[in-house]
Amino acid sequence: MENRAKCGDIAEKLSQVRVLRYWLLFLVDKRETLWEDEILARSEERNRRPQMAELDAILTAISTNRRQQLPVAVLVVFAIYSGRRLGEICRLRWEDLREDKSQILVRDMKHPRKKKGNNVWCKLPSEALAIIQAMPRNSELIFPFSERSIGTAYRRHRDKVGIMDLRFHDFRHEAVSRQFEMGMPASFVAKISGHKNGGCLFRYEHVEEIGDKFADWLWFDRVLEMCQALHM
């Protein structure tokens, strides 16, 4: 009887360990998702930039998936041109667009000390403005989609094609770096990124090549077509 009781205690403890292990794995996975969705902040500075082949693979996987109803590819390409975070994109409003000045008011822009009310007018590169203008005006929001749903769909297609460690937020880094590679001064780039001054952009200035690698990018035209399809 005593041995049976001991065996029962051991089995119960092993069961508790398995449950604890499961929850730890769940929390680690959940934390990674929150970091990717920028709900949690990390102190590390990332220099990850997408390769053109990686973008083509991800965007092809998204656009050829007939079950994918959300226009994830549109938001990916818009992020690459505009430098906007996913949460910011999903909060952009038609009333905050100044088409004549190519500007948009980014509400509640991420700030180390301000969680709310950090509204910043940002310059829109011509490609980003063209994507906005191609979107249907059937909501107060320009991109009336769930930030969480877009992020989840992006990660699912990224993982499907086997691309590692490329977060949606990395497209912001790409957008800023692209401007420097095109020869734009920091003061101008800051108007696009929303940084208070050009000095904050020092870590983005590691220029890999000169020129615009997105010139004549096929996915820009394809995304404009996708935006037009949303009117139907």
Tab-separated table of C-alpha atoms in Angstrom:
chain	number	residue	atom	x	y	z
A	1	MET	CA	0.000	0.000	0.000
A	2	GLU	CA	2.829	2.338	0.896
A	3	ASN	CA	4.529	1.703	-2.441
A	4	ARG	CA	1.288	2.368	-4.284
A	5	ALA	CA	0.904	5.678	-2.444
A	6	LYS	CA	4.452	6.682	-3.360
A	7	CYS	CA	3.866	5.747	-6.974
A	8	GLY	CA	0.688	7.802	-6.931
A	9	ASP	CA	2.551	10.822	-5.536
A	10	ILE	CA	5.267	10.478	-8.176
A	11	ALA	CA	2.710	10.206	-10.967
A	12	GLU	CA	0.900	13.294	-9.689
A	13	LYS	CA	4.131	15.287	-9.534
A	14	LEU	CA	5.087	14.188	-13.055
A	15	SER	CA	1.669	15.266	-14.257
A	16	GLN	CA	2.133	18.667	-12.636
A	17	VAL	CA	5.576	19.010	-14.262
A	18	ARG	CA	4.105	18.203	-17.679
A	19	VAL	CA	1.349	20.786	-17.200
A	20	LEU	CA	3.884	23.393	-16.057
A	21	ARG	CA	6.116	22.607	-19.043
A	22	TYR	CA	3.154	23.015	-21.394
A	23	TRP	CA	2.265	26.422	-19.956
A	24	LEU	CA	5.870	27.617	-20.088
A	25	LEU	CA	6.061	26.681	-23.780
A	26	PHE	CA	2.735	28.411	-24.384
A	27	LEU	CA	3.851	31.592	-22.622
A	28	VAL	CA	7.168	31.698	-24.519
A	29	ASP	CA	5.312	31.358	-27.817
A	30	LYS	CA	2.767	33.972	-26.752
A	31	ARG	CA	5.529	36.377	-25.705
A	32	GLU	CA	7.175	36.058	-29.119
A	33	THR	CA	3.849	36.877	-30.766
A	34	LEU	CA	3.388	39.942	-28.556
A	35	TRP	CA	6.904	41.105	-29.418
A	36	GLU	CA	6.239	40.655	-33.128
A	37	ASP	CA	2.952	42.548	-32.849
A	38	GLU	CA	4.800	45.310	-30.925
A	39	ILE	CA	2.482	44.946	-27.923
A	40	LEU	CA	5.555	44.265	-25.820
A	41	ALA	CA	8.675	46.344	-26.342
A	42	ARG	CA	12.175	44.931	-26.649
A	43	SER	CA	15.310	46.932	-25.969
A	44	GLU	CA	17.319	45.229	-28.711
A	45	GLU	CA	18.036	47.027	-31.963
A	46	ARG	CA	17.317	44.944	-35.040
A	47	ASN	CA	19.037	45.284	-38.385
A	48	ARG	CA	17.064	42.585	-40.203
A	49	ARG	CA	16.149	43.604	-43.727
A	50	PRO	CA	14.185	41.504	-46.213
A	51	GLN	CA	15.744	40.171	-49.366
A	52	MET	CA	13.769	40.694	-52.574
A	53	ALA	CA	13.442	36.926	-53.020
A	54	GLU	CA	12.012	36.642	-49.501
A	55	LEU	CA	9.419	39.313	-50.192
A	56	ASP	CA	8.463	37.653	-53.451
A	57	ALA	CA	8.024	34.294	-51.721
A	58	ILE	CA	5.872	35.712	-48.914
A	59	LEU	CA	3.724	37.899	-51.158
A	60	THR	CA	3.239	35.067	-53.638
A	61	ALA	CA	2.125	32.741	-50.841
A	62	ILE	CA	-0.368	35.343	-49.623
A	63	SER	CA	-1.779	36.279	-53.008
A	64	THR	CA	-2.188	32.693	-54.222
A	65	ASN	CA	-4.003	31.565	-51.081
A	66	ARG	CA	-7.664	31.708	-52.090
A	67	ARG	CA	-8.753	31.206	-48.496
A	68	GLN	CA	-6.966	34.396	-47.420
A	69	GLN	CA	-9.617	37.095	-47.343
A	70	LEU	CA	-7.637	39.904	-45.713
A	71	PRO	CA	-5.457	42.026	-48.064
A	72	VAL	CA	-2.275	41.204	-46.166
A	73	ALA	CA	-0.078	41.802	-49.205
A	74	VAL	CA	-1.416	45.363	-49.504
A	75	LEU	CA	-0.396	46.187	-45.934
A	76	VAL	CA	3.016	44.561	-46.324
A	77	VAL	CA	3.853	46.598	-49.415
A	78	PHE	CA	2.409	49.764	-47.877
A	79	ALA	CA	4.610	49.260	-44.798
A	80	ILE	CA	7.710	48.870	-46.970
A	81	TYR	CA	7.040	52.176	-48.718
A	82	SER	CA	5.583	54.194	-45.838
A	83	GLY	CA	7.677	53.037	-42.881
A	84	ARG	CA	4.570	52.707	-40.737
A	85	ARG	CA	4.142	50.099	-38.018
A	86	LEU	CA	1.272	47.647	-38.372
A	87	GLY	CA	-0.745	49.188	-35.542
A	88	GLU	CA	-0.284	52.650	-37.026
A	89	ILE	CA	-1.431	51.461	-40.455
A	90	CYS	CA	-4.629	50.024	-39.028
A	91	ARG	CA	-5.374	53.358	-37.286
A	92	LEU	CA	-4.887	55.657	-40.309
A	93	ARG	CA	-7.998	57.716	-41.030
A	94	TRP	CA	-9.248	59.377	-44.205
A	95	GLU	CA	-9.912	62.618	-42.354
A	96	ASP	CA	-6.206	62.763	-41.410
A	97	LEU	CA	-4.976	62.587	-45.012
A	98	ARG	CA	-3.571	65.676	-46.745
A	99	GLU	CA	-3.286	64.539	-50.322
A	100	ASP	CA	-2.052	67.901	-51.615
A	101	LYS	CA	0.883	67.811	-49.186
A	102	SER	CA	1.397	64.025	-49.237
A	103	GLN	CA	0.975	63.891	-45.471
A	104	ILE	CA	-0.903	61.696	-43.021
A	105	LEU	CA	-1.510	62.167	-39.298
A	106	VAL	CA	-0.231	59.115	-37.462
A	107	ARG	CA	-2.214	58.892	-34.250
A	108	ASP	CA	-0.685	57.520	-31.062
A	109	MET	CA	2.701	56.921	-32.653
A	110	LYS	CA	4.913	54.700	-30.542
A	111	HIS	CA	6.898	56.783	-28.057
A	112	PRO	CA	9.103	55.713	-25.104
A	113	ARG	CA	7.240	58.011	-22.702
A	114	LYS	CA	3.845	58.669	-24.306
A	115	LYS	CA	1.355	55.830	-24.716
A	116	LYS	CA	-1.449	58.026	-26.009
A	117	GLY	CA	-1.709	61.371	-27.752
A	118	ASN	CA	1.591	61.301	-29.634
A	119	ASN	CA	0.030	62.329	-32.946
A	120	VAL	CA	2.580	63.131	-35.653
A	121	TRP	CA	2.191	64.424	-39.214
A	122	CYS	CA	4.312	62.238	-41.482
A	123	LYS	CA	5.365	62.556	-45.089
A	124	LEU	CA	4.019	59.906	-47.461
A	125	PRO	CA	6.355	58.677	-50.209
A	126	SER	CA	4.611	58.743	-53.582
A	127	GLU	CA	4.124	54.964	-53.642
A	128	ALA	CA	2.489	54.950	-50.213
A	129	LEU	CA	0.154	57.780	-51.219
A	130	ALA	CA	-0.787	55.915	-54.413
A	131	ILE	CA	-1.752	52.835	-52.399
A	132	ILE	CA	-3.929	54.938	-50.090
A	133	GLN	CA	-5.622	56.613	-53.041
A	134	ALA	CA	-6.372	53.205	-54.562
A	135	MET	CA	-8.164	51.991	-51.413
A	136	PRO	CA	-11.989	52.153	-51.273
A	137	ARG	CA	-13.470	54.816	-48.998
A	138	ASN	CA	-16.019	52.635	-47.258
A	139	SER	CA	-14.902	53.255	-43.685
A	140	GLU	CA	-13.491	56.024	-41.502
A	141	LEU	CA	-10.279	54.016	-41.529
A	142	ILE	CA	-8.128	53.732	-44.631
A	143	PHE	CA	-7.183	50.151	-43.767
A	144	PRO	CA	-10.143	48.904	-41.695
A	145	PHE	CA	-8.607	45.613	-40.667
A	146	SER	CA	-7.657	43.988	-37.376
A	147	GLU	CA	-3.998	44.491	-36.493
A	148	ARG	CA	-3.916	41.106	-34.758
A	149	SER	CA	-5.511	39.280	-37.691
A	150	ILE	CA	-3.142	40.852	-40.229
A	151	GLY	CA	-0.131	40.020	-38.073
A	152	THR	CA	-1.226	36.427	-37.603
A	153	ALA	CA	-1.881	35.949	-41.333
A	154	TYR	CA	1.495	37.472	-42.221
A	155	ARG	CA	3.365	35.146	-39.854
A	156	ARG	CA	1.474	32.103	-41.115
A	157	HIS	CA	2.470	32.738	-44.740
A	158	ARG	CA	6.020	33.725	-43.804
A	159	ASP	CA	6.468	30.497	-41.862
A	160	LYS	CA	4.857	28.490	-44.649
A	161	VAL	CA	7.603	29.491	-47.095
A	162	GLY	CA	10.313	28.854	-44.504
A	163	ILE	CA	11.574	32.389	-43.986
A	164	MET	CA	13.096	32.910	-40.578
A	165	ASP	CA	13.044	35.892	-38.267
A	166	LEU	CA	11.434	38.466	-40.558
A	167	ARG	CA	8.938	40.467	-38.546
A	168	PHE	CA	6.392	42.905	-39.878
A	169	HIS	CA	8.176	45.650	-37.970
A	170	ASP	CA	11.313	44.993	-40.040
A	171	PHE	CA	9.530	46.590	-42.998
A	172	ARG	CA	9.764	49.926	-41.177
A	173	HIS	CA	13.514	49.498	-40.988
A	174	GLU	CA	13.548	48.677	-44.697
A	175	ALA	CA	11.524	51.780	-45.559
A	176	VAL	CA	13.877	54.085	-43.665
A	177	SER	CA	17.033	52.418	-44.993
A	178	ARG	CA	15.634	52.664	-48.532
A	179	GLN	CA	15.391	56.439	-48.227
A	180	PHE	CA	19.043	56.682	-47.203
A	181	GLU	CA	20.094	54.421	-50.065
A	182	MET	CA	18.241	56.782	-52.406
A	183	GLY	CA	20.417	59.590	-51.082
A	184	MET	CA	17.853	61.390	-48.928
A	185	PRO	CA	19.171	63.449	-45.999
A	186	ALA	CA	18.278	62.496	-42.425
A	187	SER	CA	16.137	65.606	-41.986
A	188	PHE	CA	13.911	64.491	-44.876
A	189	VAL	CA	13.810	60.837	-43.803
A	190	ALA	CA	12.692	61.929	-40.322
A	191	LYS	CA	9.602	63.496	-41.882
A	192	ILE	CA	8.669	60.065	-43.236
A	193	SER	CA	9.591	57.982	-40.195
A	194	GLY	CA	8.167	60.429	-37.667
A	195	HIS	CA	11.367	60.767	-35.646
A	196	LYS	CA	11.666	64.096	-33.886
A	197	ASN	CA	15.074	64.746	-35.362
A	198	GLY	CA	17.415	63.225	-37.895
A	199	GLY	CA	19.945	62.247	-35.240
A	200	CYS	CA	17.647	59.451	-34.050
A	201	LEU	CA	18.088	57.748	-37.421
A	202	PHE	CA	21.790	57.018	-37.020
A	203	ARG	CA	21.282	53.242	-36.678
A	204	TYR	CA	19.412	53.137	-39.996
A	205	GLU	CA	22.190	54.727	-41.998
A	206	HIS	CA	24.077	51.505	-42.771
A	207	VAL	CA	23.592	51.839	-46.508
A	208	GLU	CA	24.002	48.503	-48.290
A	209	GLU	CA	23.743	49.826	-51.831
A	210	ILE	CA	23.100	53.039	-53.712
A	211	GLY	CA	19.827	53.563	-55.532
A	212	ASP	CA	16.292	52.235	-55.189
A	213	LYS	CA	16.068	48.461	-55.280
A	214	PHE	CA	12.272	48.811	-55.362
A	215	ALA	CA	12.269	50.758	-58.619
A	216	ASP	CA	9.917	49.049	-61.092
A	217	TRP	CA	8.953	46.527	-58.393
A	218	LEU	CA	6.195	44.313	-59.801
A	219	TRP	CA	4.462	43.981	-56.446
A	220	PHE	CA	3.699	47.697	-56.336
A	221	ASP	CA	1.500	47.449	-59.453
A	222	ARG	CA	-0.002	44.177	-58.253
A	223	VAL	CA	-0.973	45.727	-54.939
A	224	LEU	CA	-2.643	48.650	-56.687
A	225	GLU	CA	-4.709	46.089	-58.573
A	226	MET	CA	-5.570	44.375	-55.297
A	227	CYS	CA	-6.746	47.702	-53.883
A	228	GLN	CA	-8.998	48.223	-56.911
A	229	ALA	CA	-10.457	44.735	-56.411
A	230	LEU	CA	-11.549	45.783	-52.918
A	231	HIS	CA	-13.966	48.255	-54.510
A	232	MET	CA	-16.071	45.397	-55.884
